[in-house]
Tab-separated table of C-alpha atoms in Angstrom:
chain	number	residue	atom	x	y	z
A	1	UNK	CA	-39.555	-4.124	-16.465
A	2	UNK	CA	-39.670	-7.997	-17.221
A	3	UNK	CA	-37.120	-10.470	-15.774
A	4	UNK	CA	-33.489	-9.059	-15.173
A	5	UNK	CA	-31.331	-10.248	-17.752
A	6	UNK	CA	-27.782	-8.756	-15.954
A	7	UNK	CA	-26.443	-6.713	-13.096
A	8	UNK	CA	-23.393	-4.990	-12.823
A	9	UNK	CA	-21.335	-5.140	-9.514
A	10	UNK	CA	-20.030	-1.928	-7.835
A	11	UNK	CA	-15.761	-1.872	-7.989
A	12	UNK	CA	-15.055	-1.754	-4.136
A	13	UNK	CA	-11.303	-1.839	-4.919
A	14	UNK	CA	-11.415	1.394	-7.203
A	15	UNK	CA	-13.148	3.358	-4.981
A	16	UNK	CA	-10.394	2.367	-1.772
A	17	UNK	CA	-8.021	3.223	-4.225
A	18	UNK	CA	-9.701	6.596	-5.257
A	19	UNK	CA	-10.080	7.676	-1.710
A	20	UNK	CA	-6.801	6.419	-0.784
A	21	UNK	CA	-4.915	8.287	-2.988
A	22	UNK	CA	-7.097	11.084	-2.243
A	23	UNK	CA	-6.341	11.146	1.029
A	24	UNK	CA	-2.824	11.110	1.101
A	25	UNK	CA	-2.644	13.649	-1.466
A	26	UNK	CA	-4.934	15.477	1.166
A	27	UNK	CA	-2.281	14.402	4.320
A	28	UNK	CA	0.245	16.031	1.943
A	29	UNK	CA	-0.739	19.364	1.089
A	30	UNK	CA	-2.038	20.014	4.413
A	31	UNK	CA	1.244	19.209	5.579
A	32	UNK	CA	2.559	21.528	3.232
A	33	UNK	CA	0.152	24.344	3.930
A	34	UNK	CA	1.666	24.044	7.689
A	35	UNK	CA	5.599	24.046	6.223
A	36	UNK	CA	5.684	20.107	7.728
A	37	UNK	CA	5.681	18.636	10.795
A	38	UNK	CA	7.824	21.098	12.507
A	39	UNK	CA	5.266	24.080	11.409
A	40	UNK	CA	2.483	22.194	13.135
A	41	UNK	CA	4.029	23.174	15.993
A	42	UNK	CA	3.550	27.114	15.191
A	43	UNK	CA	0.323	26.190	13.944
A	44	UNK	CA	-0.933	24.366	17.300
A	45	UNK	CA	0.325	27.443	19.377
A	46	UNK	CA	-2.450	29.478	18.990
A	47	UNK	CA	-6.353	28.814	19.096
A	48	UNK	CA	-6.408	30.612	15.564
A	49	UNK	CA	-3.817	28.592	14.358
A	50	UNK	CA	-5.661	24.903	15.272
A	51	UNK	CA	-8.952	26.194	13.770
A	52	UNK	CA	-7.268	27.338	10.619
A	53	UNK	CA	-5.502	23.919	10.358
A	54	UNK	CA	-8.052	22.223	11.145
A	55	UNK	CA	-10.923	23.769	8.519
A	56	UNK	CA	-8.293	23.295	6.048
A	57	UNK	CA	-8.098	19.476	7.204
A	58	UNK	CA	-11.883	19.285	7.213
A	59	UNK	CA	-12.561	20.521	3.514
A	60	UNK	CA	-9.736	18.599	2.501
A	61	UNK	CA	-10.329	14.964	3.663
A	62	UNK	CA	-14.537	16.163	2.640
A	63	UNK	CA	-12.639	16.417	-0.892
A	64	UNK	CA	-10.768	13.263	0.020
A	65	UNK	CA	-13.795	11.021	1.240
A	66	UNK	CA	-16.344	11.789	-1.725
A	67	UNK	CA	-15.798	8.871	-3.136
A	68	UNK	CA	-17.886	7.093	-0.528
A	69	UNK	CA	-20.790	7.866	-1.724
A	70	UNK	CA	-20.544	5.718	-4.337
A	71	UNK	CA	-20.775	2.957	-2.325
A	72	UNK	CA	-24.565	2.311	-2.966
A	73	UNK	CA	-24.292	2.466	-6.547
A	74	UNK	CA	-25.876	-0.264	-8.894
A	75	UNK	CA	-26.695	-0.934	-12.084
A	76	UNK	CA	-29.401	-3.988	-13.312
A	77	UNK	CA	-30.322	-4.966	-16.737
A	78	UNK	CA	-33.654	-5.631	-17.140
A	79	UNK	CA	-35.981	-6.977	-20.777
A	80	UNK	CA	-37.637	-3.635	-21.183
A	81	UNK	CA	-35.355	-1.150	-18.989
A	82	UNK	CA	-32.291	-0.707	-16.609
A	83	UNK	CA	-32.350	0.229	-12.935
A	84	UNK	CA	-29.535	2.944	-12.108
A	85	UNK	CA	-29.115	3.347	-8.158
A	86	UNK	CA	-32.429	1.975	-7.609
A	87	UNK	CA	-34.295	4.045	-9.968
A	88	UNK	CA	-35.914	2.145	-12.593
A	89	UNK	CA	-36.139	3.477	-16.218
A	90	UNK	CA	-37.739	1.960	-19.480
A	91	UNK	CA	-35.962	1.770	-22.497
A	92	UNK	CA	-39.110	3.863	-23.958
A	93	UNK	CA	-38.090	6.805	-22.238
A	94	UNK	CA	-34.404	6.849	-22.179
A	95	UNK	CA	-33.563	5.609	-25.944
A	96	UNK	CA	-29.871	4.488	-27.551
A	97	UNK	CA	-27.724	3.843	-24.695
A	98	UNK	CA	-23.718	4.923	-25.058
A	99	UNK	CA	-20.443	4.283	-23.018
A	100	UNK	CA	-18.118	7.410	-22.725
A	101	UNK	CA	-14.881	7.665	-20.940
A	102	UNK	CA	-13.055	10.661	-19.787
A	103	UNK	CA	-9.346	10.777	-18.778
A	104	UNK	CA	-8.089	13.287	-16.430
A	105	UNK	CA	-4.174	12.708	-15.364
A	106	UNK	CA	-4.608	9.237	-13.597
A	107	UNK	CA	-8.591	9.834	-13.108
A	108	UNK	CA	-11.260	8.118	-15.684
A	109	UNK	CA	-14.879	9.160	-15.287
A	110	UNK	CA	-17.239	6.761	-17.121
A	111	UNK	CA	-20.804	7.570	-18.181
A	112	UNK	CA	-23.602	5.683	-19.574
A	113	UNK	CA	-25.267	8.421	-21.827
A	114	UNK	CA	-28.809	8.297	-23.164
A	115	UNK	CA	-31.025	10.414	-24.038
A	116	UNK	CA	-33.009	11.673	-20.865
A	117	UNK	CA	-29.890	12.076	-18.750
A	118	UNK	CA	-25.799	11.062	-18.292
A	119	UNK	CA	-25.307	8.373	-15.399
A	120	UNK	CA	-21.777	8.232	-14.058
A	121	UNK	CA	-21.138	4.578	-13.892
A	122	UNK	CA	-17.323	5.278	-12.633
A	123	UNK	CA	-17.086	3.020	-10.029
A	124	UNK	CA	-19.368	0.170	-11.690
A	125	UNK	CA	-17.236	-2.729	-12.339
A	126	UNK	CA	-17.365	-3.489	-16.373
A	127	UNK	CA	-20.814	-1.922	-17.137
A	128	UNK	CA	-20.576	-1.848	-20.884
A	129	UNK	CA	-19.835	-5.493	-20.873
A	130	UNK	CA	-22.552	-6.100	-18.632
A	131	UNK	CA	-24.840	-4.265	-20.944
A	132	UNK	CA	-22.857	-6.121	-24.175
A	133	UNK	CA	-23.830	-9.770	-22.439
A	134	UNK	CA	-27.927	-8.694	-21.392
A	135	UNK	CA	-28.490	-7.395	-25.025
A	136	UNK	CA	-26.239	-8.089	-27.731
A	137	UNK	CA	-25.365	-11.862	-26.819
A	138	UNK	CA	-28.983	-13.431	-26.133
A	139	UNK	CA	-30.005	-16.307	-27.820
């Protein structure tokens, strides 16, 4: 792989924001589902009641949490490759390397495309200028 050239840090405050928002969006529409506060207390009368509620709570904050995994993403620069997440690739088998991003509402997804696969470099912080400095600015 040669000697790393660049590494791209992982964007700890977009994530907590991601799941953040997330969960509260979660908090709301479970409140919702239960017509607020005061329906909790129809919903917590009954066995049935607490273990619909609480599924519903379970899927949701699942939904609400997924971010976290992204917390052991990485992404090195390297003479003759990159390493995505650990895994270590070669320029040789990947090819041209391209930045997409994809809006949704208030959501961006970003990937790194190339030609074996598309990595989701969402919550890397600044990867395309990380890849701009290793290759395009070497003296």
């Amino acid at each position: 792989m040669g000697r790393m050239l660049t590494q791209a840090n992982l964007n700890k405050t977009k994530i907590f924001l991601y799941v953040l928002c997330r969960v509260i969006i979660v908090i709301i529409i479970c409140l919702a589902g239960v017509r607020g506060f005061n329906g909790l207390k129809e919903w917590f009368s009954s066995f049935a009641g607490i273990m619909k509620f609480s599924i519903l709570f379970i899927i949701g904050m699942a939904i609400g949490l997924y971010p976290l995994i992204h917390l052991r993403d990485s992404l090195a620069f390297y003479e003759n490759g990159i390493s995505v997440n650990g895994r270590e690739y070669l320029f040789s088998d990947i090819g041209d390397i391209t930045f997409c991003d994809y809006r949704s509402g208030i959501m961006t997804q970003q990937l790194m495309k190339t030609n074996l696969r598309n990595f989701n470099v969402t919550y890397i912080e600044k990867p395309k200028k990380a890849y701009n400095e290793a290759y395009l600015n070497q003296v």
